Coordinates of C-alpha atoms in Angstrom, one line a residue:
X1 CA 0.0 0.0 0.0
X2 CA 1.2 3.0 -1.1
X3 CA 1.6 5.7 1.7
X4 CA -0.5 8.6 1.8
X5 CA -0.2 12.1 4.0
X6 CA -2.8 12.3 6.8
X7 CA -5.2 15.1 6.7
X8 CA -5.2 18.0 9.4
X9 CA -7.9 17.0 11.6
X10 CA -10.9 19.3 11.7
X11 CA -12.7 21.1 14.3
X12 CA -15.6 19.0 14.5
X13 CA -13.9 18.2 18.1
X14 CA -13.2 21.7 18.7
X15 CA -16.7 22.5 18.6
X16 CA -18.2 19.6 20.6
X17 CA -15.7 21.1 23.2
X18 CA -17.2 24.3 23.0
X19 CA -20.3 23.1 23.3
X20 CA -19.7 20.9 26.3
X21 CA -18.3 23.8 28.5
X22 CA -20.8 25.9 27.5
X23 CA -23.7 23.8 28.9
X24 CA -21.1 23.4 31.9
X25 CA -20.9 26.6 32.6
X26 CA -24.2 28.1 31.7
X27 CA -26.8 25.6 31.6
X28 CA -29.2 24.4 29.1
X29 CA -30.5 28.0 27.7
X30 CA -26.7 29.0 27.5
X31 CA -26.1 26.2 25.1
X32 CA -29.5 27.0 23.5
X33 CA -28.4 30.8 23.1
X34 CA -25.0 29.4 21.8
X35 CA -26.5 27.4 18.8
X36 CA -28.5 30.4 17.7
X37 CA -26.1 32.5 17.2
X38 CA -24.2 29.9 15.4
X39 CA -26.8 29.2 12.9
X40 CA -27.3 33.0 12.6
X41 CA -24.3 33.7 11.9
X42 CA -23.9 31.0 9.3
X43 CA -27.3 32.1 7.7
X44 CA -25.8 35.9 7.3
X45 CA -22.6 34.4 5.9
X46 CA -24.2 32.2 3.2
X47 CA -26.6 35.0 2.2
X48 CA -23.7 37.3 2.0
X49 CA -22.2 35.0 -0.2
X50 CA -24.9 34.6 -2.3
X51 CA -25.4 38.8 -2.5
X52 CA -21.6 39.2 -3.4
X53 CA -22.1 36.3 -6.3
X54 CA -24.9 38.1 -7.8
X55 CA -23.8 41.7 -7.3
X56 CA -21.0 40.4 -8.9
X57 CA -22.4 39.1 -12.0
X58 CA -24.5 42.0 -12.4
X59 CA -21.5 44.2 -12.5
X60 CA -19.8 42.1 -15.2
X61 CA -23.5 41.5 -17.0
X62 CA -23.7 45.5 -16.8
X63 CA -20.3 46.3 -18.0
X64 CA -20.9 43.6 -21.3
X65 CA -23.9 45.4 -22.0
X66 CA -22.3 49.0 -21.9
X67 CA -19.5 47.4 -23.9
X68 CA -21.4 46.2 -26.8
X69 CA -23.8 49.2 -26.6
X70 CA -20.5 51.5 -27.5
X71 CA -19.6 49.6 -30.5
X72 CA -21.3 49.5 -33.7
X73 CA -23.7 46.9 -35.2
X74 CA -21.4 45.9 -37.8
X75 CA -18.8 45.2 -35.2
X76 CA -20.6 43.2 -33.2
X77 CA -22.2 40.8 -35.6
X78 CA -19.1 40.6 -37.3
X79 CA -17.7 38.9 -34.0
X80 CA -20.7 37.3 -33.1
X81 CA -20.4 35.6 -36.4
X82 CA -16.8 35.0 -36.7
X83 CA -17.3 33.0 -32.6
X84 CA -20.1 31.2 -34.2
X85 CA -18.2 30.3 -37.6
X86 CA -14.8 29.5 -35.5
X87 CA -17.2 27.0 -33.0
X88 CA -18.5 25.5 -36.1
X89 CA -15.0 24.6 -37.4
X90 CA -14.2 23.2 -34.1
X91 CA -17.1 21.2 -34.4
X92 CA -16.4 19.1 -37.3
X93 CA -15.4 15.8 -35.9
X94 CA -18.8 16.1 -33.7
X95 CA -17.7 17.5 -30.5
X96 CA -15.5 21.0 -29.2
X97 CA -13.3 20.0 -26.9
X98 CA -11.9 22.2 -23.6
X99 CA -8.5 22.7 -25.6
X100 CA -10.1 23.9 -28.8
X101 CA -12.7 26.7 -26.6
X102 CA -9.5 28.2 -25.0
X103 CA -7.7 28.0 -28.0
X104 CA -10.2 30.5 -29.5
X105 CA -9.8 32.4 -25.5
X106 CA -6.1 32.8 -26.3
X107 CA -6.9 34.3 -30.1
X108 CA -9.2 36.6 -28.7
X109 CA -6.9 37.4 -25.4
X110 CA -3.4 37.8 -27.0
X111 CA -3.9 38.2 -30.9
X112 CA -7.3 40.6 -30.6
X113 CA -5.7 41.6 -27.2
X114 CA -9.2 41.5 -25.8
X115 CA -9.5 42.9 -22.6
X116 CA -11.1 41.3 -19.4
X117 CA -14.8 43.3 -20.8
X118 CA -14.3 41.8 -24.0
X119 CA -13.8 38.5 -22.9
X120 CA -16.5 37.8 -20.7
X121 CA -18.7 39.2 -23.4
X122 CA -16.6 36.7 -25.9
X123 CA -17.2 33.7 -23.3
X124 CA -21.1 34.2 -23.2
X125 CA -21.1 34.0 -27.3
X126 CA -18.9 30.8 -27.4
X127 CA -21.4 29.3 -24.7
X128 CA -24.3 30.3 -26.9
X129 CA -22.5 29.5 -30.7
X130 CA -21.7 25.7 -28.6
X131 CA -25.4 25.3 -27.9
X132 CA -26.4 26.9 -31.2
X133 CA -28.4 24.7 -34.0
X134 CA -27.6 27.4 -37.0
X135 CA -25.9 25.2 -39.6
X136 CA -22.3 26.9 -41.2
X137 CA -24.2 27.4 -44.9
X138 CA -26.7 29.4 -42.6
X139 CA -24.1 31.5 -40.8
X140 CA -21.7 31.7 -44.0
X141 CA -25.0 33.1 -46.1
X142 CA -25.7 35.8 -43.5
X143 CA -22.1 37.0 -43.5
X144 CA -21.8 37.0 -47.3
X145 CA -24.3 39.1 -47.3
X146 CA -23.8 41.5 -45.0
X147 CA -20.7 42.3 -44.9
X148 CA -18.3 43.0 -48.6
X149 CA -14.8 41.0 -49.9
X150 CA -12.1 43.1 -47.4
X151 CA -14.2 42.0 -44.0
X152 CA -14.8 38.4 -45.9
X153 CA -11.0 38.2 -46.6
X154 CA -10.2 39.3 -42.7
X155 CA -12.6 36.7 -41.5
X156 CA -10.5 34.2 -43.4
X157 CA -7.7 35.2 -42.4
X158 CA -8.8 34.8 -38.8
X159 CA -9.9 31.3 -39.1
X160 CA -6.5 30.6 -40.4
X161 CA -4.9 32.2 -37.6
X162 CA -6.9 30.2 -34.9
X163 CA -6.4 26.6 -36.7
X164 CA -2.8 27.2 -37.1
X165 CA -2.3 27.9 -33.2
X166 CA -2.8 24.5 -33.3
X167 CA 0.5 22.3 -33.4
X168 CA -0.9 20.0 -36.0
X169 CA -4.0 20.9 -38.4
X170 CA -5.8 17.8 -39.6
X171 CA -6.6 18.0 -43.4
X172 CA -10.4 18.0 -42.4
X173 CA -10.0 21.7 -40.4
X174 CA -8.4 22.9 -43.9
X175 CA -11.1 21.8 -46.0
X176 CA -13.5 23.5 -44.0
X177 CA -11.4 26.6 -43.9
X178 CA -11.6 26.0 -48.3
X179 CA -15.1 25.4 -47.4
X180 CA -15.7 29.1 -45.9
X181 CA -13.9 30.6 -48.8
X182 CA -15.4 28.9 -51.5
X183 CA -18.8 29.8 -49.7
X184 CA -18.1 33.2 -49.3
X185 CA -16.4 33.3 -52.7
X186 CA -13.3 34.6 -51.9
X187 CA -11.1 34.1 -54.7
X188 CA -8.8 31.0 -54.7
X189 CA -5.8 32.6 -55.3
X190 CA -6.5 35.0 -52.4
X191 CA -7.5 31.9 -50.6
X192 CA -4.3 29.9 -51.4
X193 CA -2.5 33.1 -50.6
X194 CA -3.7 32.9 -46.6
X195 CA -3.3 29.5 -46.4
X196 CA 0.3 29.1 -48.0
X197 CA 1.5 32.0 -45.8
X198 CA 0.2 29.8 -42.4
X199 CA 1.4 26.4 -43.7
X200 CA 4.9 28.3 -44.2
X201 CA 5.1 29.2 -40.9
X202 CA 3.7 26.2 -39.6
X203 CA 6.7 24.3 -41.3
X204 CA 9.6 26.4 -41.1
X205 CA 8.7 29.1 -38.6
X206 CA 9.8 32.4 -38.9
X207 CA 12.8 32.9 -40.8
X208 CA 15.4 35.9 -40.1
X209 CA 17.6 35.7 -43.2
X210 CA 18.6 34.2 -46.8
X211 CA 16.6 31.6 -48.2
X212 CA 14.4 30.8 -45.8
X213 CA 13.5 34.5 -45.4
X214 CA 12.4 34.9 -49.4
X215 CA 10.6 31.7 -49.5
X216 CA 8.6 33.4 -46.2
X217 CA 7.6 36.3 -48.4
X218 CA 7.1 34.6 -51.2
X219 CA 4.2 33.1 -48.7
X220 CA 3.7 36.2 -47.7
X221 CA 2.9 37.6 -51.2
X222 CA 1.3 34.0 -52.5
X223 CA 4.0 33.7 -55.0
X224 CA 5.6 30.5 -56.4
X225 CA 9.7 30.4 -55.0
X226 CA 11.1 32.2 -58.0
X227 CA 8.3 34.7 -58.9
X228 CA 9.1 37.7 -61.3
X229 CA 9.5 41.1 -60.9
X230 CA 6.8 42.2 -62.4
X231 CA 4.6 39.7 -60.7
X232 CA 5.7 40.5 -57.3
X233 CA 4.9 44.0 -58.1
X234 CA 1.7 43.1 -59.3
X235 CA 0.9 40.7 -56.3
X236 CA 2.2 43.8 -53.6
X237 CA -0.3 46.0 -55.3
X238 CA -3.0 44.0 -55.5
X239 CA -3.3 42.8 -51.9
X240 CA -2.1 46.2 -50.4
X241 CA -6.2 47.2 -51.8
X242 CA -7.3 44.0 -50.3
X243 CA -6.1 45.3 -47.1
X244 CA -6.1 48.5 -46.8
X245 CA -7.2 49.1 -42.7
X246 CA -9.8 51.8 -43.7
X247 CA -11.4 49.2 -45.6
X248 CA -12.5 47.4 -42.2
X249 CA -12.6 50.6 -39.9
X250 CA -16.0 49.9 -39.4
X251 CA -15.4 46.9 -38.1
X252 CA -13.8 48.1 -34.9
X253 CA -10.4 48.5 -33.5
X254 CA -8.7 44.8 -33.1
X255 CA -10.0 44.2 -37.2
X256 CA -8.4 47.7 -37.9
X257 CA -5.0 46.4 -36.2
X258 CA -5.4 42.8 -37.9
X259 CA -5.6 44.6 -41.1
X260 CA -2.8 46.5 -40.1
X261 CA -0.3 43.5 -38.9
X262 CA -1.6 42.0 -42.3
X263 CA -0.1 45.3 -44.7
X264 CA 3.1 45.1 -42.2
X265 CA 4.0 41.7 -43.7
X266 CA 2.8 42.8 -47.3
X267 CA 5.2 45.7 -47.3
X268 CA 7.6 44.0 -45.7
X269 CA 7.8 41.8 -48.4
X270 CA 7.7 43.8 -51.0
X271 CA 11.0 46.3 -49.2
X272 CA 12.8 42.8 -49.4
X273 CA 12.6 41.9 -52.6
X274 CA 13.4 45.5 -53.8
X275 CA 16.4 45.2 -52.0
X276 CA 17.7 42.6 -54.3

């Protein structure tokens, strides 16, 4: 038998102590008194308990509410169907597991740098898009259209980004990532474009120099290892209109910055193939 730490004892004895030289010392309505005031004490604890719980969740309810009452309607059904479309791709071997809900947490927390607001307004939509019955054609027909190509493209772009925070991406995740973009008919070579840039990565992670560094903006650019001047030059210009940030300013802030991280790595790029 394998030997196991004994526990502190408790202070079930300590009380029955108590409780002995208090009927000792002051009788039978002493000891009466005694348990009273234990039982009203407890009562006021547990009810303050139970006051601090729900004044608590009030407060956060309150500030979610304020929160999504300051941004616009785009923004928020923009995120209420990105949660509902990134749930849905979680989904497709039949279940979302604990790993895959905080992987979307950590996207939202560190690459949207949500704050504390944001994310308990986040968690509620993941708990509803989880019990949600919508089907993805549903979800992928309201969003194509409502909202034009540069948001679609972002969106894509986003589910990327969450899959490939993954250390392995099964080949069924990426065809529903094709899926989404066929749906939403985002262009394949845009498509191919987002998708070859994260497989990159995911394969030779982020290069500082020589060859490894051109083949990652090659990615970058959805070029072919190789690609021309003139086709670089017409690939830099091309998705530089694609994502423009004022294109999704009406999105809201963190899709602003995405789209700004995105024309970082464009024109980053493009400076180091000029440079040869």
């Amino acid at each position: 038998m394998q030997y196991q730490r004994q526990q502190q004892p408790g202070c079930g004895g300590c009380l029955l102590i108590a409780l002995l030289i208090v009927f000792i010392s002051g009788g039978a309505p002493a000891l009466i008194s005694f348990l009273g005031t234990l039982i009203y004490t407890g009562l006021a604890g547990i009810l303050l308990f139970v006051a601090l719980f729900f004044g608590f969740s009030f407060w956060v309810r309150k500030k979610v509410a304020t929160y999504e009452q300051s941004q616009s309607e785009s923004h928020n059904r923009f995120v209420w169907l990105l949660v509902h479309i990134l749930i849905h791709t979680a989904k497709i071997d039949g279940q979302i597991t604990r790993d895959e809900v905080q992987t979307i947490h950590r996207f939202f927390q560190y690459n949207l740098r949500y704050s504390q607001t944001q994310m308990h307004w986040v968690k509620e939509l993941i708990k509803e898009a989880t019990n949600s019955t919508q089907s993805l054609d549903a979800l992928l027909q309201e969003f194509q259209s409502t909202f034009a190509y540069e948001p679609r493209l972002i969106l894509l772009e986003l589910v990327y980004q969450v899959l490939f925070t993954k250390t392995t991406v099964s080949e069924d995740e990426l065809k529903v990532a094709r899926y989404i973009a066929f749906y939403l008919n985002v262009a394949e070579y845009d498509q191919r474009t987002i998708e070859a840039k994260y497989r990159y990565r995911q394969q030779h992670g982020t290069a500082t120099g020589g060859r490894d560094m051109a083949g990652q903006h090659y990615a970058t650019l959805g070029l072919e290892n190789g690609a021309s001047k003139e086709e670089i030059k017409k690939a830099y210009r091309k998705l530089s209109m694609q994502y423009h940030p004022d294109k999704v300013r009406h999105l809201g802030d963190e899709f602003r910055t995405v789209a700004e991280e995105k024309m970082k790595e464009i024109n980053a790029a493009y400076d180091f193939f000029k440079k040869q």
